[in-house]
Tab-separated table of C-alpha atoms and ligand atoms in Angstrom:
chain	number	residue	atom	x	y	z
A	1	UNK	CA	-4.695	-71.703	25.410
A	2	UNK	CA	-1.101	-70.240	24.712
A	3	UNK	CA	1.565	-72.100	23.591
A	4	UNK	CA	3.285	-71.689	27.362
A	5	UNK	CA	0.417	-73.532	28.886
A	6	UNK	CA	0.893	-76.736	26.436
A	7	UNK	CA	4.157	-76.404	27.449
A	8	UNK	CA	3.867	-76.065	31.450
A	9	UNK	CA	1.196	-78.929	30.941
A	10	UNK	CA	3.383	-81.543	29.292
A	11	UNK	CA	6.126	-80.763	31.834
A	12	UNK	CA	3.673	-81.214	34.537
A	13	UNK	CA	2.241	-84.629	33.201
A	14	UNK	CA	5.235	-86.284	31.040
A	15	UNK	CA	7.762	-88.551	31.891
A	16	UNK	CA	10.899	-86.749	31.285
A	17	UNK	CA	12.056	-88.628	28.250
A	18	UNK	CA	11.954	-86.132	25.010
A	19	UNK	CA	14.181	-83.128	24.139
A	20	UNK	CA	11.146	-80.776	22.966
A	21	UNK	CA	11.912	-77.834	21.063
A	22	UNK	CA	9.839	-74.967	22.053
A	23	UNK	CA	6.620	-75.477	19.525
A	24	UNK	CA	3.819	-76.751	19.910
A	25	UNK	CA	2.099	-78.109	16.272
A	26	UNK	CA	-1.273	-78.083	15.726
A	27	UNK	CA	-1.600	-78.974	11.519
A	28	UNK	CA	0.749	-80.060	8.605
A	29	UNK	CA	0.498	-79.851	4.900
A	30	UNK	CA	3.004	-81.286	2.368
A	31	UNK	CA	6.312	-79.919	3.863
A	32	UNK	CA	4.700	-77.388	6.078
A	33	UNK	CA	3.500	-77.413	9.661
A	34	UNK	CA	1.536	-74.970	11.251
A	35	UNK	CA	2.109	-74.067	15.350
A	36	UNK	CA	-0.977	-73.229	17.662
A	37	UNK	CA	-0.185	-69.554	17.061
A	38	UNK	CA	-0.924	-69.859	13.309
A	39	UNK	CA	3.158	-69.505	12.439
A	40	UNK	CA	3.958	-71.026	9.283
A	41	UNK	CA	7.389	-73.872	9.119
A	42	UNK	CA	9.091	-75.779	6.846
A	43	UNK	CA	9.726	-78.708	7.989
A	44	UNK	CA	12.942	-80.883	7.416
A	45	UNK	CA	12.613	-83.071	10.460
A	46	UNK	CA	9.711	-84.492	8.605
A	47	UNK	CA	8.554	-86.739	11.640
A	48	UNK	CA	11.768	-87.665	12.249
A	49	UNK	CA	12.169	-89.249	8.325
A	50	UNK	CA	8.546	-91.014	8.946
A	51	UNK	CA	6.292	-87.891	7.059
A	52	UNK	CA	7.597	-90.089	3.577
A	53	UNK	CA	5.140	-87.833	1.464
A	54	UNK	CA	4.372	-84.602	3.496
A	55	UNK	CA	2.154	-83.997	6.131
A	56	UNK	CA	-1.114	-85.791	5.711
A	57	UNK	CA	-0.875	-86.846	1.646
A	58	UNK	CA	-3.974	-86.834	0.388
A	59	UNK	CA	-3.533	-90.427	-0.975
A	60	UNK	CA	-3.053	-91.390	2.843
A	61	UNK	CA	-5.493	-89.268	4.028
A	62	UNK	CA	-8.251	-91.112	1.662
A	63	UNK	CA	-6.801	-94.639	2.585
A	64	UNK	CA	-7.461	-93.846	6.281
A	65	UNK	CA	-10.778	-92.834	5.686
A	66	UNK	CA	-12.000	-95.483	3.108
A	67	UNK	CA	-10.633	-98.250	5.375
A	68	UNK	CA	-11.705	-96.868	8.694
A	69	UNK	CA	-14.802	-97.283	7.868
A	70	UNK	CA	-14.698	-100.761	7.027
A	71	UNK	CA	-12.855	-102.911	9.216
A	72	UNK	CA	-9.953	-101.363	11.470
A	73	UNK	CA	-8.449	-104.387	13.460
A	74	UNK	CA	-9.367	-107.764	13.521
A	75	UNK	CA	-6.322	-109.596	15.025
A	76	UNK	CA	-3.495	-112.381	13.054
A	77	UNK	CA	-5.854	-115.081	13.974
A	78	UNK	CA	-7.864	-113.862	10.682
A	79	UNK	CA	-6.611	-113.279	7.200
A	80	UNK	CA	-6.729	-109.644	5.868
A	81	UNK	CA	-6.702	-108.043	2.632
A	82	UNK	CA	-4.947	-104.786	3.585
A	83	UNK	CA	-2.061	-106.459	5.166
A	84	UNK	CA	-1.572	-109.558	2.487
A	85	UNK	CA	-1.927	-106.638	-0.323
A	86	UNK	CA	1.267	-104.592	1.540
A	87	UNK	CA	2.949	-108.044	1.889
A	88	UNK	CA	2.827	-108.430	-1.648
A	89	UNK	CA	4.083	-105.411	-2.779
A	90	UNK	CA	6.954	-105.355	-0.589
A	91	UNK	CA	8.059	-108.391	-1.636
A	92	UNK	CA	7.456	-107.686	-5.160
A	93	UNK	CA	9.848	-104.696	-4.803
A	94	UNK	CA	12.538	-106.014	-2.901
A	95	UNK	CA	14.684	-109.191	-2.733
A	96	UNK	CA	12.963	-110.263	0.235
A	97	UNK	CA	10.596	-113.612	0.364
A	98	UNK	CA	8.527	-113.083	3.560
A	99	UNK	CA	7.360	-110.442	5.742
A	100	UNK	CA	5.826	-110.270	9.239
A	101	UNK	CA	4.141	-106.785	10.206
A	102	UNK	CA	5.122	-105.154	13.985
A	103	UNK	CA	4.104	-101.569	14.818
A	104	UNK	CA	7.666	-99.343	14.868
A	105	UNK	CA	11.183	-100.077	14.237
A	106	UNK	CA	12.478	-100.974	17.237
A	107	UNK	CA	9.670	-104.073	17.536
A	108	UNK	CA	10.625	-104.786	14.062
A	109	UNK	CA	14.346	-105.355	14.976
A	110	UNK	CA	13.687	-107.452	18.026
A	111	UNK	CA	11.567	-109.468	15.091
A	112	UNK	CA	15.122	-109.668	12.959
A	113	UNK	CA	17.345	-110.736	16.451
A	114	UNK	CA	14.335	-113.289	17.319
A	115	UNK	CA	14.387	-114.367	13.579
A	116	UNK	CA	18.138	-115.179	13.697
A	117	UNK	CA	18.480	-117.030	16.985
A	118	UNK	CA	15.755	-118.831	15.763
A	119	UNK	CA	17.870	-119.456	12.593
A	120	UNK	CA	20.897	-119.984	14.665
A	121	UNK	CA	19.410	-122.778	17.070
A	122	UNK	CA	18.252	-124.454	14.286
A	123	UNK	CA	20.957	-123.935	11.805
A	124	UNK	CA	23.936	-122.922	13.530
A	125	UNK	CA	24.338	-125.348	16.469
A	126	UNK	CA	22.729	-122.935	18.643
A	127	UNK	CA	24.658	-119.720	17.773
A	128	UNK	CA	22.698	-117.132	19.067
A	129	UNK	CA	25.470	-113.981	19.241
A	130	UNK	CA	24.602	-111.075	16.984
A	131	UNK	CA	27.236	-108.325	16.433
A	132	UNK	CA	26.714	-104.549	15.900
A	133	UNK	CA	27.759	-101.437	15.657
A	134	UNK	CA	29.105	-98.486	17.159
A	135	UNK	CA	27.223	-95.113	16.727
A	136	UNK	CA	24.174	-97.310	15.439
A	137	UNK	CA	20.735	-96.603	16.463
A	138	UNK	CA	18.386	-99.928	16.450
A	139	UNK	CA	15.559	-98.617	18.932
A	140	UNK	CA	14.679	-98.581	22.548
A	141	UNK	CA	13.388	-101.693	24.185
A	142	UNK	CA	16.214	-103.642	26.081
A	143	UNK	CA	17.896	-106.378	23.630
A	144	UNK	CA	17.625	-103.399	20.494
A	145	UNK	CA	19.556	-100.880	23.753
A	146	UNK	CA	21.505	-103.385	23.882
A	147	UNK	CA	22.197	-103.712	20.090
A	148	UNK	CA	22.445	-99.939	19.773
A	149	UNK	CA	26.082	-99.469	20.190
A	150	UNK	CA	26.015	-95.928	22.594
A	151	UNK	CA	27.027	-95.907	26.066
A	152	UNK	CA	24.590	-92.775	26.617
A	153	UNK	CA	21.854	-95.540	25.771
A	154	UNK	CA	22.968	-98.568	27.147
A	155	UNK	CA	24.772	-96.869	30.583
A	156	UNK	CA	21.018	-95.972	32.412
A	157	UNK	CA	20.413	-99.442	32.125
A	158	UNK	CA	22.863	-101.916	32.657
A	159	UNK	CA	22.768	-104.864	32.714
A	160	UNK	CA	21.807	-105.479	29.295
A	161	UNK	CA	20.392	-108.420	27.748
A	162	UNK	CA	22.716	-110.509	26.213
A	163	UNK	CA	24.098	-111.567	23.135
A	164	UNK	CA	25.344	-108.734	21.439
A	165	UNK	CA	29.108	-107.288	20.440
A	166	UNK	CA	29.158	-103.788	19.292
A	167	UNK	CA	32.242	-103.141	16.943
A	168	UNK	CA	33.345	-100.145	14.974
A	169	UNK	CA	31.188	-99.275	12.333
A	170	UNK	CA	32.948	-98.984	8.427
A	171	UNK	CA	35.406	-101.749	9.774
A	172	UNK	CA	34.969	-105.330	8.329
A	173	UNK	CA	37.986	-106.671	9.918
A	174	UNK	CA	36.353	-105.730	13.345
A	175	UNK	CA	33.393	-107.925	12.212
A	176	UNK	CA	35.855	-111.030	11.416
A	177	UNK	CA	37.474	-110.626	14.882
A	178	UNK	CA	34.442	-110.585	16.530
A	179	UNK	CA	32.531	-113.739	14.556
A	180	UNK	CA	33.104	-116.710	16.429
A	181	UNK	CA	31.133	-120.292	16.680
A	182	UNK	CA	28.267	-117.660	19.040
A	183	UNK	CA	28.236	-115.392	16.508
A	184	UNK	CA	24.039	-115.905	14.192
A	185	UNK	CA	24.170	-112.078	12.363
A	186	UNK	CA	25.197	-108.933	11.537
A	187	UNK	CA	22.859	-105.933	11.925
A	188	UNK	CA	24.026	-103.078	9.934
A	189	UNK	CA	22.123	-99.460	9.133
A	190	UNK	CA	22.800	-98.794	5.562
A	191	UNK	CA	24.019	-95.907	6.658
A	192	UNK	CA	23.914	-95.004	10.385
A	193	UNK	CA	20.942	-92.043	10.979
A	194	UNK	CA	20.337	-91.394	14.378
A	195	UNK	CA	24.514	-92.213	15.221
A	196	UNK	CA	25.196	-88.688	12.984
A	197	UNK	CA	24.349	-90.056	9.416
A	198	UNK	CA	27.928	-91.922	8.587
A	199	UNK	CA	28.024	-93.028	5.292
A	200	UNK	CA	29.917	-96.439	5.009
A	201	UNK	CA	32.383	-96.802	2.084
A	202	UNK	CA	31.011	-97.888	-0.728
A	203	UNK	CA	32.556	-101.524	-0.448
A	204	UNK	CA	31.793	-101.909	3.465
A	205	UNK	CA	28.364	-103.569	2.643
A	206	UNK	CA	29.653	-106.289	0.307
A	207	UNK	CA	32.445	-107.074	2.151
A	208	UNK	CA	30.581	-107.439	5.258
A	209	UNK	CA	28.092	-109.757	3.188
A	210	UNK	CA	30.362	-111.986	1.677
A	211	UNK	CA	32.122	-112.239	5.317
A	212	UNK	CA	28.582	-113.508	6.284
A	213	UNK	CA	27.790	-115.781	3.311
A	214	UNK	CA	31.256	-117.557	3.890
A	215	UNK	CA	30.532	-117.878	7.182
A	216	UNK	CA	26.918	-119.346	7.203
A	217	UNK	CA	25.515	-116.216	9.701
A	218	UNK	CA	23.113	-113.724	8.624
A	219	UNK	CA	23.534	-110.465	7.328
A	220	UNK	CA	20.872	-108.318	8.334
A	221	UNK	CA	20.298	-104.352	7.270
A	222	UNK	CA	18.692	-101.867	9.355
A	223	UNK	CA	16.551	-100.322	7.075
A	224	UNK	CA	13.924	-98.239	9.529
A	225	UNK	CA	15.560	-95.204	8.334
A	226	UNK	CA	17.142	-95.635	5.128
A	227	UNK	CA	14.471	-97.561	3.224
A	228	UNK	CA	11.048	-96.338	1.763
A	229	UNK	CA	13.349	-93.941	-0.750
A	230	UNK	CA	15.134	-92.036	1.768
A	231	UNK	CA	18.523	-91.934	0.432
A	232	UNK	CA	17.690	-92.170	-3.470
A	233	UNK	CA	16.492	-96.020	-4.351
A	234	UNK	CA	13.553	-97.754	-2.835
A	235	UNK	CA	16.103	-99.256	-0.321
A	236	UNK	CA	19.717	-98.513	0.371
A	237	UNK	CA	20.835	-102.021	-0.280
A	238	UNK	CA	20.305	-101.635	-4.058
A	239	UNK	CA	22.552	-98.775	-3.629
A	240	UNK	CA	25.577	-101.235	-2.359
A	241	UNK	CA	25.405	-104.759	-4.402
A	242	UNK	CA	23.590	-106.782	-1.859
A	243	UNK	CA	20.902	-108.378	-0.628
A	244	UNK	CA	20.401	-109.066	2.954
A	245	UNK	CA	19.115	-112.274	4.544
A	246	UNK	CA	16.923	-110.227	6.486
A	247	UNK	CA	15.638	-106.828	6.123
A	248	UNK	CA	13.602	-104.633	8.541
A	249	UNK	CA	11.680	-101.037	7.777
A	250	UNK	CA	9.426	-98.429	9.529
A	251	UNK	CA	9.482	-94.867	9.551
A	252	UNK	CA	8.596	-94.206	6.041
A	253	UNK	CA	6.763	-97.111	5.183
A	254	UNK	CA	3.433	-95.883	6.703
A	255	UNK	CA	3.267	-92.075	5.651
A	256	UNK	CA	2.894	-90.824	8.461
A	257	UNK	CA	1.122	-93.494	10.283
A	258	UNK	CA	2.778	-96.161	12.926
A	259	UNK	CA	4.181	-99.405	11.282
A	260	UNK	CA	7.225	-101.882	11.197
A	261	UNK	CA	8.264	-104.539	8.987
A	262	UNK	CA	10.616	-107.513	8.925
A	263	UNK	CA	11.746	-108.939	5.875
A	264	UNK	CA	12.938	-112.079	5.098
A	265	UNK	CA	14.375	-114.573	2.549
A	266	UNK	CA	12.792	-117.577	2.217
A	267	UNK	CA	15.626	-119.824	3.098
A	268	UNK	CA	16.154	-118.176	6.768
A	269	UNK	CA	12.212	-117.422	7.304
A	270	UNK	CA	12.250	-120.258	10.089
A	271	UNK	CA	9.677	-119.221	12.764
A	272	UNK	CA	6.501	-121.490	13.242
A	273	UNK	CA	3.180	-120.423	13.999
A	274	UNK	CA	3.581	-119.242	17.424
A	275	UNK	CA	6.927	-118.431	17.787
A	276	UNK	CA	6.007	-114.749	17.267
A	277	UNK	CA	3.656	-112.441	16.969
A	278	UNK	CA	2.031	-108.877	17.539
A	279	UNK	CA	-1.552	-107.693	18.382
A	280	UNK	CA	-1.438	-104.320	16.202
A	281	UNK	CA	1.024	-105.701	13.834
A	282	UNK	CA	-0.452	-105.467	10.179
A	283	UNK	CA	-3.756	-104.242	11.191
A	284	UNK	CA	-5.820	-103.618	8.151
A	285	UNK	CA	-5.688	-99.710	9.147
A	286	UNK	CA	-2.210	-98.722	9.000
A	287	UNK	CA	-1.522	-101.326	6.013
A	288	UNK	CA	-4.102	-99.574	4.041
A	289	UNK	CA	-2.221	-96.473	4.581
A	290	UNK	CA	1.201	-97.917	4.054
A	291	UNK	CA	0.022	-99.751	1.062
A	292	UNK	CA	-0.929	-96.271	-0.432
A	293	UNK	CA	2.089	-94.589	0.579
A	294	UNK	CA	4.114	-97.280	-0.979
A	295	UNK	CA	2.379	-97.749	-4.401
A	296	UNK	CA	2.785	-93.645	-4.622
A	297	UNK	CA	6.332	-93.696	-4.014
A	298	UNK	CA	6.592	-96.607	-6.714
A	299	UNK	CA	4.099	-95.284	-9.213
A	300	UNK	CA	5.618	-91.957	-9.018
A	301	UNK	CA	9.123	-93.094	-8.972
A	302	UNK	CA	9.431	-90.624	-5.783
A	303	UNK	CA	13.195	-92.464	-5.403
A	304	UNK	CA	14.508	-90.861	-8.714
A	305	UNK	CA	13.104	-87.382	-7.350
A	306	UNK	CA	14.880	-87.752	-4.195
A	307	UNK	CA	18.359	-88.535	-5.798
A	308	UNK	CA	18.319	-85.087	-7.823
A	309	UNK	CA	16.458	-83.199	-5.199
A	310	UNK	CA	18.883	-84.663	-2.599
A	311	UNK	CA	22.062	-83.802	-4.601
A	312	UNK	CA	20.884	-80.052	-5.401
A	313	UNK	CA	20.461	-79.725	-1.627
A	314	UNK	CA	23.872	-80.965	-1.002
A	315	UNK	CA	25.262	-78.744	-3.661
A	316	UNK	CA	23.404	-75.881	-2.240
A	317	UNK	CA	24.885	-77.497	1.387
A	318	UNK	CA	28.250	-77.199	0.443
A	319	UNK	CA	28.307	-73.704	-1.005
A	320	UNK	CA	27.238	-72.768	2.162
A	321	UNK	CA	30.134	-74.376	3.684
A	322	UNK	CA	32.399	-72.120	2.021
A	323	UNK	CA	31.395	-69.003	3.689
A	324	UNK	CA	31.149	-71.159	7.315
A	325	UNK	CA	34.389	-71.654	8.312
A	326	UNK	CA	33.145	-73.704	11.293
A	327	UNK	CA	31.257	-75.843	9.062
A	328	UNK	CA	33.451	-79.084	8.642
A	329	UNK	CA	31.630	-81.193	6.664
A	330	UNK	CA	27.869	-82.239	4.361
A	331	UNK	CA	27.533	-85.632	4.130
A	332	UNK	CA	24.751	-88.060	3.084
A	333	UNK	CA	22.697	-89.735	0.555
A	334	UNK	CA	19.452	-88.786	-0.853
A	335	UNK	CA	17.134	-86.931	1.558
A	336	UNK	CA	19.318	-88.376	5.041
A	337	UNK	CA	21.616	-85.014	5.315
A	338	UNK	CA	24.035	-84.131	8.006
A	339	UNK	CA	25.865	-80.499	8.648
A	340	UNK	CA	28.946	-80.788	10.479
A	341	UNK	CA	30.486	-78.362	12.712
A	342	UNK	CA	33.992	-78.545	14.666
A	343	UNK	CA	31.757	-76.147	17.870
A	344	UNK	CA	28.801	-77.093	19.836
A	345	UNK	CA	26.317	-75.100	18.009
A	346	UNK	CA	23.589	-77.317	16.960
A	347	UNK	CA	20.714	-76.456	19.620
A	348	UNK	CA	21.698	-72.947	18.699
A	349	UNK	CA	20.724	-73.204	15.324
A	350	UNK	CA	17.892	-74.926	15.827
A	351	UNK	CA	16.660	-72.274	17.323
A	352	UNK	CA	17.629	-70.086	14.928
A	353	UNK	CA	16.027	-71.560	12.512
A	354	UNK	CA	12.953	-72.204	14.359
A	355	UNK	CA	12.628	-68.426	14.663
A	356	UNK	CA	12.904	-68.206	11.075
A	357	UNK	CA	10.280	-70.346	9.929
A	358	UNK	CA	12.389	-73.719	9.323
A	359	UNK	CA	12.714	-77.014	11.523
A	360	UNK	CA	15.565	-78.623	11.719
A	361	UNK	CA	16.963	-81.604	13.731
A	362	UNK	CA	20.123	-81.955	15.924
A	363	UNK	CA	21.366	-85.477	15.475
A	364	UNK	CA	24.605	-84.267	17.815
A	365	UNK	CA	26.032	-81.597	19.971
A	366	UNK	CA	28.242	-79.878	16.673
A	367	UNK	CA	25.288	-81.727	13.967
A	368	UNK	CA	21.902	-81.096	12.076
A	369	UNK	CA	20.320	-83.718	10.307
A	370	UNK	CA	17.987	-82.996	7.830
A	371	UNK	CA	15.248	-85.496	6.815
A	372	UNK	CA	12.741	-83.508	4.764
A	373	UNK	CA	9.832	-85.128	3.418
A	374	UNK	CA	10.477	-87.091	-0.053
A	375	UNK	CA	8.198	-84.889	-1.906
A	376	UNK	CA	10.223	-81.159	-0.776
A	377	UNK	CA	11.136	-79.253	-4.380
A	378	UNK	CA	14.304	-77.359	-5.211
A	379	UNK	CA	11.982	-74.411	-4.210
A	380	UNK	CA	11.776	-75.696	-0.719
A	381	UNK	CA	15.609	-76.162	-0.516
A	382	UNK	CA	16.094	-73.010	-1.643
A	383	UNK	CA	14.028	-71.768	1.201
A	384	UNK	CA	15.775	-73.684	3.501
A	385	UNK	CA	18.940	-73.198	2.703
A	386	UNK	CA	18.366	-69.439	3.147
A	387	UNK	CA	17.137	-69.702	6.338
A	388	UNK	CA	19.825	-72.027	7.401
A	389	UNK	CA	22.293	-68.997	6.136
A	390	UNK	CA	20.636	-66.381	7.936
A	391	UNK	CA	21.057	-68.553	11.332
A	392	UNK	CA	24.627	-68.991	11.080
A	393	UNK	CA	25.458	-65.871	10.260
A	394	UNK	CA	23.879	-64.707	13.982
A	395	UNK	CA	25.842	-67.400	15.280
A	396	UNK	CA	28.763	-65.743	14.497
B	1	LIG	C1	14.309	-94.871	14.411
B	1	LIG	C2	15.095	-96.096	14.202
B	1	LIG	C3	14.787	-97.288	14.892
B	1	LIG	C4	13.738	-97.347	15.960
B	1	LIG	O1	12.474	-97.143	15.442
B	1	LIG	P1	11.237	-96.875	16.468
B	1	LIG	O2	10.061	-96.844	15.561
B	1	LIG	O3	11.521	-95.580	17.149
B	1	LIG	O4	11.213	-98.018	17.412
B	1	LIG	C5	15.514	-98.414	14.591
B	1	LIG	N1	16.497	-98.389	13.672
B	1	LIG	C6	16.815	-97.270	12.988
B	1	LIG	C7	17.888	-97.327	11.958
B	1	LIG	C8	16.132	-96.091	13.244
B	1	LIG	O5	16.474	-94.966	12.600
C-alpha cells in the first residue's frame, strides 16, 4: 500500500487530535527510522524524548522477549519481581523513598496532585490548592489540563477542575503571592519541554524549594521529560541543589515502551491501600523493559555522554546561528534543545528537513525542539546539523 493510502486511512478513521507530519514509519534502529518506502531518517524527535536508547535497544528488545514469555500482567493485588526490582533501583538512584508505577506521564502527575491533597488533608488542615506554571506542559486528562498553564489547552474545555493557580514560570515571587492557607504544592518542570524548552535560572529551583520547606507545602518536579538523563544527570534536580518531596517520570524511563512513575519521600508518602491505584501500572512487562533501560543508562553512565554530546551539538547549534540571521536563540540542557526564530518558520523546516533525511520537532510556531535519542554520536550531530543548514538556507 502507498504511503497516501496510510494516510487517507488514518484521516478517514482518526479522531482529529494529532499534527502528523507526512511519514508514515514502518522500523527504527538506534537513531534511525525507516518509512514504508524504504527512506532512511535520523531521528531527533526520538519518540518525542521517550526512544531513551534508540529505536528498539537490543537490551530492551531481549527484556521484552525474556519476560513475555513468562508472566506479562498479573495485577497489584500480587507481588512482582519486575516491578519491586525497578522500584529498587529508582530509589537507589534518586533521593526519593517510595514509588508507585502508572502507565504515562500525565497518569503519573494526577498520582503527584492526588498524593499532595492527600498530604494536605492530612497535614495541612485540608489545603488542597496546587500552583503551576505558565508555558508548562503536565499532560492531558482534565485536573493535569488544568495544571498545564496554556489557554490553547485549557480554552476547549472549560470548566476545569479545580484547584490549581498557574503563575509565571522563572518567577518565585509569583509563587509567594500565590501560596496561601489553600495552597498543598508546587509542580515545576525542571525545565519546561513541551512550553518551548525554557531553562529556569539556575537559582529558580532552590528558591522555589526553600519557599516550600518554610512554608510546610510540597515541592514537586515534573520530571516526565527531563529525567532518565535527558538534560545531562540522571535527573535534572541534581543539576539545581534540590530534592523534591515528590518526583514523577515517564518518557524515558521505559525505552521505548509505555510507563509512568511517581516518586516520593518517605515523610509525604501518605496514601493507604486503596486510596490509589492502576490496572497496567507496574506490570511485570514494561518494568522488565524499564528496568533494563535504566540499569544501561546507569551502567554505562549514558548521563556523562549526553552532557558532552549535548554541548558539541549546541556548539555546532550556535555556529549555525551566525550565518541565520533569523535565528534568535539555542537554548537547553543536555539532549532537550530548542532553535529559536523571530518568523514563523518551524513547519517549514520540518519539512525541509524531512525531505532531507532528518526529523525534527516543532515545539512552536518560530521553534524546533530537538530530543534525539541519548545514545546519538558527534557523527550523528554532525549529520544533523548539516541537514538542518541545508533547510534554512531554502528558507531563505
Ligand atoms: C509529555 C509530558 C507529560 C505527559 O506525559 P504523557 O505520557 O503524554 O501523559 C507530562 N509532563 C511533562 C513534563 C511532559 O513532557
Amino acid at each position: 500500500m502507498s504511503q497516501n493510502k496510510w494516510q487517507e486511512l488514518e484521516q478517514k478513521l482518526f479522531l482529529r487530535t494529532a499534527y502528523r507530519v507526512p511519514v508514515t514509519l514502518v522500523r527504527g534502529q538506534g537513531a534511525w527510522v525507516w518509512d514504508d518506502q524504504s527512506r532512511k531518517y535520523l531521528d531527533f524527535v526520538g519518540g518525542w524524548a521517550v526512544n531513551s536508547l534508540g529505536h528498539c535497544p537490543p537490551v530492551v528488545v531481549k527484556a521484552l522477549e525474556k519476560q513475555a514469555k513468562i508472566l506479562i500482567q498479573a495485577s497489584n493485588q500480587f507481588y512482582t519481581i519486575p516491578q519491586i526490582e525497578l522500584a529498587q533501583l529508582l530509589v537507589e538512584n534518586s533521593c526519593l523513598d517510595r514509588v508507585f508505577f502508572c502507565n504515562s506521564g500525565a497518569e503519573a502527575n494526577e498520582g503527584a496532585v492526588k498524593l499532595a491533597r492527600r498530604y494536605g488533608k492530612l497535614r495541612l488542615n485540608g489545603a488542597y490548592e496546587v500552583i503551576t506554571t505558565y508555558s508548562s506542559f503536565h499532560g492531558r486528562t482534565l485536573a493535569m489540563t488544568a495544571a498545564t498553564g496554556q489557554s490553547k489547552f485549557q480554552e476547549p474545555y472549560i470548566p476545569l477542575p479545580d484547584g490549581f493557580v498557574n503563575v509565571d514560570y522563572n518567577n518565585v515571587e509569583a509563587i509567594k503571592r500565590a501560596t496561601n492557607e489553600r495552597t498543598c504544592a508546587v509542580v515545576l518542570e525542571p525545565i519546561q519541554g513541551e512550553g518551548g524548552v525554557n531553562v529556569p535560572d539556575d537559582d529558580y529551583l532552590r528558591k522555589v524549594q526553600n519557599w516550600c520547606r518554610g512554608k510546610g507545602i510540597l515541592f514537586i518536579l515534573d520530571e516526565v521529560q527531563t529525567g532518565i538523563g535527558r538534560t545531562g544527570t540522571l535527573f535534572a534536580y541534581e543539576q539545581y541543589g534540590v530534592e523534591p518531596d515528590i518526583m514523577t517520570l515517564a518518557k524515558g524511563l521505559g525505552g521505548g515502551v509505555p510507563i509512568g512513575a511517581l516518586l516520593a519521600k518517605e515523610e509525604v508518602s501518605v496514601f493507604s491501600p486503596g486510596e490509589h491505584g492502576s490496572t497496567f501500572g507496574g506490570n511485570p512487562l514494561v518494568c522488565a523493559a524499564a528496568y533494563a533501560t535504566l540499569k544501561y543508562i546507569i551502567n554505562h553512565d549514558i548521563p556523562a555522554q549526553v552532557k558532552r554530546v549535548g554541548s558539541y551539538f549546541m556548539t555546532r547549534l550556535e555556529s549555525l546561528k551566525q550565518g541565520f540571521d533569523f535565528i534568535t536563540e539555542v537554548r537547553g540542557r543536555g539532549l532537550l534543545i530548542a532553535l529559536e526564530f523571530n518568523q514563523e518558520v518551524a513547519e517549514k523546516l520540518v519539512l525541509g528537513c524531512l525531505d532531507r533525511g532528518l526529523l525534527v520537532n516543532k515545539v512552536k510556531p518560530n521553534a524546533l525542539r530537538f530530543m534525539p535519542p541519548l545514545i546519538i554520536t558527534e557523527k550523528e550531530v554532525d549529520k544533523a546539523v548539516d541537514i538542518l543548514r541545508d533547510a534554512l538556507g531554502e528558507r531563505l
